[in-house]
XYZ file of C-alpha atoms in Angstrom:
728
model
C 139.227 126.644 180.131
C 137.434 128.232 177.215
C 139.306 128.633 173.931
C 140.709 132.143 173.293
C 139.469 133.547 169.991
C 143.079 134.290 169.061
C 143.837 130.537 169.011
C 141.332 129.763 166.277
C 141.181 133.010 164.269
C 142.893 132.543 160.927
C 143.066 136.277 160.193
C 144.107 139.503 161.885
C 140.476 140.649 161.724
C 139.325 140.390 165.350
C 135.756 139.953 164.151
C 136.432 136.903 162.013
C 135.003 134.753 164.767
C 133.236 135.048 168.080
C 135.029 137.282 170.581
C 136.480 137.228 173.157
C 136.360 133.455 173.749
C 134.931 130.191 172.447
C 133.010 127.917 174.811
C 129.330 127.220 174.321
C 128.415 128.599 170.891
C 125.512 126.366 169.842
C 122.089 126.826 171.445
C 121.422 123.956 173.893
C 118.340 121.752 173.688
C 116.125 120.800 176.640
C 114.292 117.539 177.229
C 111.336 118.622 179.423
C 110.431 115.012 180.214
C 113.727 114.181 181.919
C 114.515 117.822 182.900
C 117.819 117.569 181.065
C 119.705 120.255 179.136
C 122.074 119.004 176.422
C 124.902 121.346 175.432
C 128.234 121.160 173.582
C 131.244 122.968 175.068
C 134.695 123.479 173.559
C 137.640 123.735 175.939
C 141.411 124.192 175.819
C 143.296 121.767 178.038
C 147.042 121.383 178.536
C 148.110 117.736 178.712
C 151.839 116.884 178.797
C 152.649 120.449 177.725
C 150.458 120.120 174.647
C 147.325 122.170 173.981
C 144.286 119.971 173.351
C 141.101 121.461 171.940
C 138.285 119.197 173.107
C 134.600 119.064 172.142
C 132.307 117.532 174.790
C 128.590 116.810 175.014
C 127.133 117.549 178.455
C 123.795 116.468 179.932
C 122.901 118.812 182.797
C 120.139 118.572 185.373
C 117.847 121.562 184.844
C 117.332 122.046 188.572
C 120.795 121.447 190.026
C 123.065 121.899 187.006
C 124.776 118.616 187.850
C 126.123 116.344 185.117
C 123.829 113.407 184.275
C 124.132 110.013 182.591
C 127.858 109.726 183.301
C 128.601 112.807 181.220
C 130.205 114.644 179.763
C 131.536 112.531 176.898
C 134.259 113.550 174.478
C 133.019 113.949 170.911
C 136.459 114.828 169.579
C 139.967 115.739 170.741
C 142.789 117.300 168.720
C 146.207 118.730 169.597
C 146.889 122.279 168.370
C 150.596 123.046 167.951
C 150.121 126.833 167.853
C 147.408 129.385 167.096
C 146.147 128.964 163.554
C 147.285 132.460 162.613
C 150.840 131.458 163.545
C 150.781 128.365 161.346
C 149.488 125.986 163.969
C 148.652 122.457 162.861
C 146.385 119.879 164.441
C 146.938 116.267 165.371
C 143.935 113.958 165.555
C 143.450 112.279 168.920
C 139.857 111.043 168.805
C 136.566 111.627 167.052
C 134.258 110.203 164.393
C 135.639 108.916 161.103
C 133.523 108.777 157.916
C 134.888 107.703 154.541
C 138.465 108.122 155.669
C 137.861 111.676 156.910
C 138.306 112.381 160.593
C 136.523 114.842 162.826
C 139.033 117.596 163.680
C 137.996 118.910 167.087
C 140.376 121.868 166.811
C 138.977 123.296 163.574
C 135.410 122.190 164.330
C 132.915 124.747 165.627
C 129.424 123.984 166.879
C 127.523 127.198 166.196
C 124.442 125.236 165.095
C 121.652 124.779 167.644
C 121.175 121.261 168.996
C 118.122 119.148 168.113
C 116.415 116.474 170.228
C 114.270 114.319 167.936
C 112.719 110.916 168.616
C 115.151 110.081 171.392
C 118.370 111.242 169.678
C 120.448 114.423 170.174
C 121.803 115.928 166.927
C 124.746 118.363 166.677
C 125.816 120.314 163.559
C 129.403 121.340 162.851
C 131.375 123.792 160.703
C 134.720 125.524 161.335
C 135.983 128.757 162.845
C 135.438 131.536 160.307
C 135.225 129.030 157.442
C 138.951 128.494 157.948
C 141.180 125.491 157.448
C 140.621 122.251 155.611
C 137.598 120.908 157.407
C 134.317 119.077 156.852
C 130.741 119.833 157.768
C 129.349 117.190 160.120
C 126.174 116.084 161.861
C 126.718 113.826 164.850
C 123.934 111.892 166.566
C 124.060 110.892 170.232
C 122.112 108.632 172.570
C 120.490 110.944 175.167
C 120.981 108.396 177.971
C 124.611 107.398 177.339
C 125.610 110.461 175.243
C 127.514 108.025 173.034
C 127.770 108.456 169.263
C 125.080 106.516 167.367
C 125.571 107.981 163.864
C 127.669 110.548 162.014
C 127.213 112.297 158.671
C 130.082 113.965 156.809
C 129.043 116.542 154.198
C 132.159 115.996 152.042
C 134.088 112.857 153.087
C 135.992 112.750 149.776
C 136.230 116.507 149.346
C 136.246 119.405 151.739
C 134.327 122.080 153.636
C 130.498 122.272 153.524
C 130.071 123.668 157.011
C 126.695 123.502 158.760
C 126.881 126.694 160.729
C 123.918 129.039 161.144
C 120.645 128.542 162.953
C 119.776 124.976 163.743
C 118.427 121.821 162.139
C 114.733 121.708 161.239
C 112.570 118.591 161.332
C 109.109 117.620 160.153
C 106.375 115.189 161.161
C 107.959 112.392 159.112
C 111.106 112.539 161.250
C 113.300 113.942 158.462
C 116.015 116.465 159.396
C 116.860 119.496 157.223
C 120.182 121.389 157.281
C 121.929 123.806 154.919
C 125.637 123.778 154.105
C 128.086 126.499 153.166
C 131.168 126.849 150.956
C 132.570 123.533 149.806
C 132.866 120.868 147.160
C 129.737 119.684 145.409
C 129.637 116.408 143.501
C 127.088 113.638 143.148
C 129.291 111.674 140.722
C 133.034 111.272 140.315
C 135.876 110.900 142.812
C 134.707 113.717 145.117
C 131.200 112.334 145.503
C 129.305 112.453 147.650
C 129.969 116.105 148.452
C 127.169 118.525 149.293
C 128.604 122.028 149.633
C 126.095 124.915 149.119
C 123.159 122.548 149.588
C 119.961 122.143 151.591
C 119.906 118.504 152.728
C 117.121 116.169 153.814
C 118.594 113.541 156.146
C 116.847 110.377 157.314
C 117.796 109.378 160.877
C 116.152 105.987 160.344
C 118.739 105.227 157.655
C 121.814 106.349 159.578
C 121.611 110.013 158.524
C 121.547 109.159 154.819
C 120.686 111.818 152.208
C 117.075 111.321 151.084
C 116.841 114.466 148.939
C 118.579 117.794 148.441
C 118.516 121.186 146.718
C 121.645 122.855 145.337
C 121.472 126.257 143.553
C 122.545 126.271 139.899
C 125.416 128.675 140.748
C 126.859 126.684 143.646
C 130.414 126.943 142.302
C 130.171 130.751 142.143
C 128.737 130.889 145.662
C 131.736 128.970 147.000
C 134.266 131.001 144.991
C 132.807 134.296 146.225
C 132.217 133.157 149.822
C 128.477 133.773 149.433
C 127.555 130.482 151.008
C 124.031 129.198 151.475
C 124.275 128.135 155.123
C 124.339 131.687 156.508
C 120.517 131.982 156.443
C 119.569 128.724 158.125
C 116.378 126.781 157.343
C 112.873 126.610 158.787
C 110.000 124.228 158.041
C 106.663 125.967 157.362
C 103.161 124.852 158.406
C 101.306 122.750 155.831
C 99.828 124.791 152.988
C 96.904 124.302 150.583
C 97.675 123.615 146.943
C 100.060 121.431 144.956
C 102.961 121.705 147.439
C 101.665 121.381 151.014
C 105.054 120.640 152.621
C 107.341 123.661 152.318
C 110.492 125.110 153.864
C 112.616 128.217 153.313
C 116.358 128.731 153.053
C 118.521 131.745 152.200
C 122.176 132.739 152.232
C 124.701 135.507 151.713
C 123.555 135.978 148.091
C 120.278 137.423 149.407
C 118.007 134.999 147.595
C 115.164 133.266 149.432
C 114.322 129.749 148.261
C 110.839 128.312 148.913
C 111.429 124.556 148.694
C 109.039 121.617 148.298
C 110.106 119.143 150.988
C 108.532 116.275 149.018
C 110.689 117.030 145.937
C 113.476 119.459 146.796
C 114.760 119.921 143.237
C 118.326 118.568 143.515
C 120.922 120.283 141.231
C 120.197 121.618 137.746
C 122.917 123.309 135.698
C 120.780 125.187 133.188
C 120.472 128.458 135.087
C 118.427 130.330 137.666
C 115.124 129.516 135.987
C 115.942 125.828 136.333
C 116.414 125.776 140.090
C 113.895 123.107 140.997
C 112.210 125.061 143.783
C 108.678 126.344 144.237
C 109.704 130.019 144.310
C 112.644 132.389 144.697
C 112.356 135.857 146.246
C 114.961 138.630 146.104
C 115.686 139.777 149.668
C 117.941 142.644 148.445
C 120.673 141.929 150.995
C 122.831 139.113 152.286
C 121.286 137.014 155.042
C 123.317 136.141 158.133
C 120.451 135.071 160.380
C 117.679 132.525 160.617
C 114.167 133.764 159.746
C 111.162 133.659 162.068
C 107.598 132.560 161.227
C 104.380 133.930 162.768
C 100.751 133.961 161.583
C 101.523 133.292 157.925
C 104.485 135.667 157.761
C 108.196 134.933 157.336
C 110.539 137.548 158.856
C 114.077 138.156 157.510
C 116.685 140.758 158.433
C 119.628 141.062 156.051
C 122.923 142.839 156.560
C 122.619 146.572 155.898
C 118.864 146.256 155.512
C 115.606 146.636 157.422
C 113.543 143.853 159.001
C 111.076 142.547 156.391
C 107.935 140.405 156.562
C 106.806 138.271 153.606
C 103.258 136.885 153.504
C 102.701 133.169 152.877
C 99.389 132.574 151.065
C 98.227 129.308 149.478
C 101.749 127.950 149.283
C 103.492 131.042 147.848
C 105.326 133.989 149.412
C 104.715 137.615 148.518
C 107.491 138.819 146.226
C 107.787 142.095 148.111
C 107.534 142.736 151.866
C 104.051 143.248 153.285
C 105.634 145.178 156.157
C 109.118 146.422 157.033
C 110.840 148.535 159.654
C 111.701 152.134 158.840
C 115.337 151.801 159.929
C 117.908 149.027 159.792
C 121.601 148.516 160.411
C 124.711 146.967 158.947
C 126.417 143.599 159.248
C 125.299 141.055 160.266
C 121.625 142.063 160.381
C 119.897 139.762 162.863
C 117.955 136.571 163.532
C 114.448 137.751 164.501
C 112.524 136.093 167.335
C 108.754 136.352 167.777
C 106.822 136.321 171.049
C 103.023 136.248 171.100
C 99.937 135.379 173.091
C 98.903 132.473 170.874
C 98.171 134.091 167.524
C 97.780 137.619 168.913
C 99.970 140.420 170.265
C 102.982 139.341 168.217
C 106.283 141.115 168.893
C 109.387 140.757 166.691
C 112.633 140.958 168.699
C 116.066 141.634 167.185
C 119.561 142.381 168.503
C 121.728 145.001 166.813
C 125.343 143.844 167.225
C 127.070 145.892 164.507
C 129.745 146.962 167.003
C 130.708 143.495 168.221
C 134.296 143.933 166.915
C 134.927 147.299 168.547
C 133.053 147.047 171.828
C 130.100 149.231 170.790
C 127.038 148.336 172.910
C 124.388 146.118 171.379
C 120.765 147.301 171.113
C 117.647 145.215 171.694
C 114.705 146.190 169.432
C 111.020 145.184 169.661
C 108.544 145.737 166.786
C 104.843 145.175 166.239
C 104.693 141.898 164.270
C 101.771 143.153 162.160
C 103.080 146.673 161.518
C 106.883 146.644 161.596
C 106.968 150.431 161.282
C 105.900 150.525 164.951
C 108.967 150.104 167.121
C 107.556 149.252 170.526
C 110.838 149.468 172.425
C 114.605 149.590 172.159
C 117.158 149.279 174.926
C 118.717 152.674 174.166
C 115.550 154.497 175.229
C 116.454 154.261 178.929
C 120.017 154.500 180.212
C 119.469 151.706 182.705
C 118.520 149.378 179.855
C 121.727 149.813 177.838
C 123.529 146.619 176.818
C 127.215 145.816 176.677
C 128.899 144.853 173.419
C 127.067 142.038 171.699
C 128.135 138.714 170.256
C 128.246 138.026 166.527
C 125.147 136.163 165.265
C 123.454 136.104 168.695
C 119.675 135.698 168.901
C 117.223 136.995 171.532
C 115.420 134.295 173.482
C 111.932 135.152 174.748
C 110.233 132.999 177.384
C 107.947 133.457 180.377
C 107.441 137.147 179.644
C 111.154 137.934 179.574
C 113.739 138.548 176.842
C 117.184 136.992 177.429
C 120.207 138.590 175.742
C 123.752 137.255 175.854
C 126.555 139.820 175.608
C 130.319 139.341 175.544
C 130.433 139.176 179.333
C 126.934 138.889 180.840
C 123.426 137.530 180.432
C 120.876 140.367 180.491
C 117.188 139.761 181.194
C 114.469 142.229 180.146
C 110.903 142.225 181.419
C 108.050 144.447 182.583
C 109.005 146.029 185.903
C 106.454 145.929 188.695
C 105.227 149.306 189.920
C 106.022 148.124 193.414
C 103.240 150.027 195.157
C 100.132 149.345 193.079
C 97.998 146.330 193.798
C 95.804 144.752 191.144
C 92.085 145.558 190.888
C 90.016 142.539 191.964
C 86.502 141.086 191.792
C 85.733 142.484 188.347
C 82.144 141.745 187.287
C 80.380 142.361 183.970
C 76.576 142.583 183.701
C 74.584 142.967 180.488
C 71.782 145.457 181.198
C 70.428 145.786 177.659
C 71.047 144.694 174.110
C 73.690 147.421 173.756
C 75.170 147.989 177.244
C 77.322 146.070 179.760
C 78.117 147.534 183.185
C 81.438 146.817 184.936
C 82.324 147.015 188.619
C 85.458 146.039 190.558
C 87.187 146.326 193.902
C 89.710 149.159 194.094
C 93.419 148.447 193.794
C 95.687 149.273 196.720
C 98.310 151.999 196.534
C 98.394 155.529 195.085
C 95.835 154.871 192.350
C 94.900 157.873 190.205
C 92.697 156.111 187.643
C 91.950 152.860 185.862
C 92.357 151.565 182.316
C 89.667 149.260 180.883
C 90.440 146.764 178.108
C 87.931 144.765 176.074
C 87.812 142.007 173.477
C 84.850 140.642 171.542
C 83.745 137.067 170.924
C 83.506 133.918 173.006
C 86.925 132.953 174.392
C 88.629 136.041 172.920
C 92.130 137.029 174.056
C 92.990 139.966 171.782
C 92.224 142.723 174.298
C 92.349 146.347 173.161
C 92.302 149.507 175.236
C 88.707 150.708 175.711
C 88.955 153.552 178.233
C 91.581 155.427 180.249
C 91.313 157.853 183.141
C 88.366 156.031 184.741
C 88.185 157.672 188.160
C 85.893 155.291 190.039
C 85.472 151.529 190.230
C 82.632 151.257 187.727
C 82.365 151.690 183.991
C 79.383 151.394 181.629
C 80.211 150.160 178.134
C 77.577 151.295 175.604
C 76.936 151.030 171.883
C 77.371 147.257 171.850
C 75.912 144.657 169.507
C 73.065 142.390 170.617
C 73.716 138.655 171.221
C 77.483 139.244 171.403
C 80.013 138.120 174.028
C 82.415 140.713 175.454
C 85.321 140.155 177.869
C 86.956 142.812 180.047
C 89.984 143.357 182.272
C 91.090 146.379 184.308
C 94.398 147.707 185.621
C 95.272 150.651 187.854
C 97.689 153.502 187.135
C 99.387 156.069 189.349
C 100.514 159.648 188.780
C 103.846 158.521 187.315
C 102.117 156.334 184.754
C 103.055 153.064 186.429
C 100.588 150.270 185.781
C 99.363 147.534 188.065
C 98.822 143.991 186.942
C 95.490 143.010 185.455
C 92.323 142.196 187.327
C 90.514 138.943 186.694
C 88.751 138.695 183.331
C 84.954 139.123 183.350
C 82.643 138.198 180.475
C 79.018 139.003 179.621
C 76.789 138.516 176.574
C 74.272 141.104 175.428
C 70.737 139.715 174.992
C 68.950 139.385 171.695
C 66.821 142.295 170.551
C 63.055 141.699 170.143
C 62.144 141.106 166.483
C 59.013 142.861 165.205
C 59.926 143.121 161.543
C 58.058 140.698 159.247
C 59.666 139.109 156.201
C 59.067 140.577 152.766
C 56.249 139.074 150.692
C 57.010 136.011 148.585
C 56.727 136.849 144.902
C 56.553 135.258 141.493
C 54.243 132.405 142.567
C 53.648 129.934 139.725
C 51.507 126.776 139.734
C 51.573 123.944 137.208
C 49.254 120.947 136.842
C 51.526 117.906 136.884
C 48.761 115.302 136.506
C 45.068 114.745 137.091
C 45.766 114.676 140.855
C 48.822 116.934 141.417
C 49.696 120.631 141.091
C 53.265 121.903 141.683
C 53.902 125.374 143.145
C 57.088 127.525 143.265
C 57.932 131.121 144.254
C 60.751 133.607 144.865
C 62.140 133.652 148.420
C 61.345 136.322 150.988
C 63.985 138.188 153.003
C 64.023 139.038 156.719
C 66.145 141.120 159.089
C 66.876 137.992 161.157
C 65.946 135.123 158.891
C 62.978 133.460 157.196
C 62.072 130.186 158.898
C 59.285 128.909 156.629
C 56.357 129.474 154.264
C 52.597 128.905 154.729
C 50.848 127.571 151.611
C 47.085 128.234 151.262
C 44.629 126.831 148.700
C 41.018 127.191 147.572
C 39.027 125.088 145.092
C 36.939 126.161 142.127
C 37.176 128.772 139.427
C 37.390 132.276 140.969
C 37.423 130.902 144.546
C 38.396 133.211 147.448
C 37.986 131.017 150.551
C 41.621 129.993 151.144
C 42.739 127.463 153.765
C 46.282 126.516 154.800
C 47.372 123.175 153.323
C 51.100 123.077 154.146
C 54.053 124.707 155.956
C 57.411 124.293 154.196
C 60.952 125.612 154.566
C 61.702 125.484 150.825
C 60.418 127.722 148.020
C 58.311 125.036 146.340
C 55.473 122.669 147.240
C 53.866 119.768 145.355
C 50.139 119.429 146.204
C 48.880 115.870 145.671
C 45.619 113.918 146.062
C 43.560 116.461 144.106
C 40.397 115.919 142.087
C 40.712 115.585 138.332
C 39.603 118.364 135.992
C 39.297 120.799 138.899
C 40.544 124.384 139.272
C 42.681 125.218 142.337
C 44.092 128.598 143.431
C 47.111 129.158 145.719
C 48.823 131.913 147.707
C 51.915 131.875 150.011
C 53.214 133.935 152.950
C 56.532 133.840 154.876
C 57.241 133.624 158.620
C 60.309 134.170 160.852
C 61.493 132.832 164.211
C 59.553 135.504 166.090
C 56.321 134.482 164.362
C 56.094 137.611 162.215
C 54.091 136.948 159.026
C 54.641 138.588 155.676
C 51.865 139.657 153.359
C 50.610 137.253 150.726
C 52.205 136.486 147.420
C 50.267 136.848 144.199
C 47.455 134.299 143.623
C 48.098 131.656 140.961
C 45.656 129.039 139.610
C 45.808 125.792 137.647
C 43.368 123.034 136.648
C 44.179 119.366 137.078
C 44.041 117.137 134.022
C 41.056 114.908 133.125
C 41.009 111.228 134.087
C 42.171 109.192 131.050
C 39.699 106.589 129.655
C 40.292 102.948 130.574
C 42.227 100.814 128.161
C 39.936 98.731 125.861
C 41.018 95.381 124.442
C 39.059 93.959 121.430
C 39.637 90.558 119.843
C 40.184 91.122 116.123
C 40.468 87.556 114.771
C 41.521 84.011 115.631
C 42.674 80.731 114.090
C 42.212 77.187 115.498
C 43.673 74.573 113.115
C 42.383 71.097 114.009
C 45.436 69.177 112.885
C 49.004 69.547 114.159
C 50.893 72.332 112.417
C 54.138 74.317 112.939
C 52.932 77.597 111.375
C 49.692 79.469 111.998
C 48.637 82.770 110.386
C 45.899 85.181 111.482
C 44.934 88.426 109.691
C 43.780 91.693 111.302
C 40.439 92.301 109.579
C 40.146 95.862 110.865
C 42.406 98.804 110.135
C 45.161 99.477 112.703
C 46.243 102.878 114.044
C 49.899 103.598 114.756
C 50.577 103.579 118.489
C 47.974 100.970 119.431
C 48.972 97.786 121.240
C 48.872 94.430 119.435
C 48.347 91.400 121.695
C 48.764 87.816 120.460
C 47.553 84.941 122.670
C 49.003 81.566 121.713
C 47.744 78.238 123.057
C 48.306 74.602 122.081
C 47.593 71.158 123.513
C 51.002 69.599 124.051
C 54.076 70.235 126.171
C 56.725 69.390 123.622
C 56.323 72.212 121.092
C 57.535 75.751 121.781
C 56.949 79.069 120.074
C 60.016 80.119 118.087
C 58.764 83.440 116.697
C 55.842 85.814 116.389
C 55.967 88.229 113.430
C 53.607 90.233 111.263
C 53.479 91.632 107.755
C 54.341 95.262 108.594
C 57.386 94.356 110.730
C 56.234 95.009 114.308
C 58.518 93.550 116.976
C 56.726 91.228 119.413
C 57.872 90.478 122.950
C 56.674 87.724 125.246
C 54.760 89.067 128.221
C 53.547 85.838 129.856
C 54.437 82.173 129.588
C 54.802 79.625 128.468
C 52.366 78.400 131.103
C 51.856 74.615 131.085
C 48.828 72.857 132.587
C 49.352 69.048 132.623
C 46.639 66.880 131.044
C 45.176 63.573 132.303
C 47.464 60.582 132.736
C 48.851 59.526 129.382
C 47.410 62.617 127.644
C 48.788 65.983 126.556
C 48.622 69.271 128.369
C 47.629 72.898 127.629
C 50.409 75.413 126.980
C 49.771 79.157 126.650
C 51.848 82.331 126.006
C 50.958 85.990 125.461
C 52.956 88.290 123.152
C 52.644 92.014 122.488
C 53.908 94.674 120.131
C 53.791 98.314 121.328
C 53.914 101.516 119.304
C 52.780 99.510 116.268
C 52.815 100.699 112.705
C 49.476 101.577 111.091
C 47.909 99.188 108.572
C 44.725 99.000 106.477
C 42.066 96.353 107.070
C 43.258 92.859 106.060
C 46.749 94.295 105.320
C 48.558 92.889 108.341
C 48.903 89.162 109.041
C 50.416 87.680 112.194
C 52.503 84.498 111.785
C 53.230 82.209 114.746
C 55.904 79.550 114.300
C 56.462 76.496 116.526
C 59.551 74.389 116.995
C 57.495 71.313 115.980
C 53.943 70.722 114.793
C 51.748 71.843 117.672
C 48.559 69.986 118.584
C 45.333 71.999 118.315
C 46.975 75.445 118.185
C 44.700 78.357 119.148
C 45.859 81.837 118.072
C 43.856 84.944 119.065
C 44.698 88.571 118.113
């Protein structure tokens, strides 16, 4: 049987734990591939007159509900001598053992949701009402055999550290994130390792070892005051731009939200709140006893005694104040929001108000607009038939397949949109664009007592965010006017009757308005300038035109001669410049430009601008200034420039000699010009047994000026050269 709450409550407060019974308290996990639901159940069984509290993992067929894989298997078994409140003690029968600490199935409570990750089922554990000397655990199970494959104890050498609200989070790397509650914390010393009041990063690949963690600076105070961190759960956020792309959030009873870098979680720093090694902290103003929800860049929290709040996530940081919040709230324990949506549109935030779970006061289901939380779309107290029974502490609404599922203390209640029963759906909806600003709709009438139709529309290819366009449409046609050209619009229609009941939707019909004819020319180009770049090129540039649709190009026209007026088109360009080449030297050219658009509309002309190409430079003239031809072998030859030299001219020295063994070692002159070899040495062999002719050419550019007979060139050879011939 299930376990009576009175067996495990350690206080006279009937609301210390879940009432009225303990059975399945952790959200199951489903494997859609094998159609298997994995769930943990706690039972009380009498064996040989002794009460055993047993924790089992079940694998159930989704279709038949039958046990699979030889299940269930016992995770842990303990004998309870009497209810805890009456001083009952437990005796270990079976269960995991880590570091000398055993898994106590009697104290242990699985409130944490199960996780199926990479072929392993993970279960988180705490205790009933944070009572007794217990340990927080994570157990890992093979999904085919259900057997234990790994176990992690939060405080094997200490105590407590329950993992108790929400469920484990995981990321693309395969890491698992959990938060722990009241308990010992130590990373050194006899109690270590102990991770009370901590957000943990566990690596399944390393046997659930701790890869990183974050512990608030005031962890000891949190434990002393029972303001533990695990009450707010954890969620992993989508990747963000900026320095910290991999983020997660955690919060607890203290009412402080921690934005944590999953790549460097911050560990434990004793120096105070400003030293918590997290990306950001946000004051939530109330204790958190529920897991947040994330939707479209917003994180939703609902604290005890507070309203539902949305915080915006932008570029890796959260807004420090809510961007939206409900107008009313309620007391303990707040709630764990759930979000339903059509993709990224039509978001609804669902919450359950269970403030009366101790006293039997009915719970209330609330639904809010996810964008504007001040808009309450629905609550279950609005209609008597929708009233709930008393709720369960820390329960969460589940939304799937267009229905909201709520567990109470005795029943499962399902909410959805009721069918009108008598109204059929409109059919055969068509949409036809008849102009650039109008689309006409037509459809086949719905069956039943139809009084009118409602038309909904959305804009853009593939859109899904329909909004109400028209109500009270009496016939089966509707003309939508005032539309934008070249734009796609989608429509759907539903019928209504006199009581306001609505049919389902018709099919969706889509049409695109045509483009409007363009008769507006671009503005004139302006600021035309032309510049002669050489004797054969003129460069043009101008300021761009504008157009109601868009400029597609420019037509460049040119005429030749001073004062010319007979222009002819020479180019079409898409840029705002043009380089005109192949022109005649020392010639005047004039230019003008006009713009065009896709419809062929032409602008007026720009201003006219003119330029004249440069003259053709004279050819380079080389003149021999002097020479020397010693008739006997020598290693040094000098030659003097007899004419004056102008700075910037080019000196050329031609060196020849009639052997192949000597080489030129240097060419210098009196004024210090630097000579470089341009050609050679070129060797032409002589007749058999004779010498050959060797020749090199040297030059000095940008020479220094010198008076006539004031500059002497000196050529030096490595050895006495035969018949040297030096010309300058």
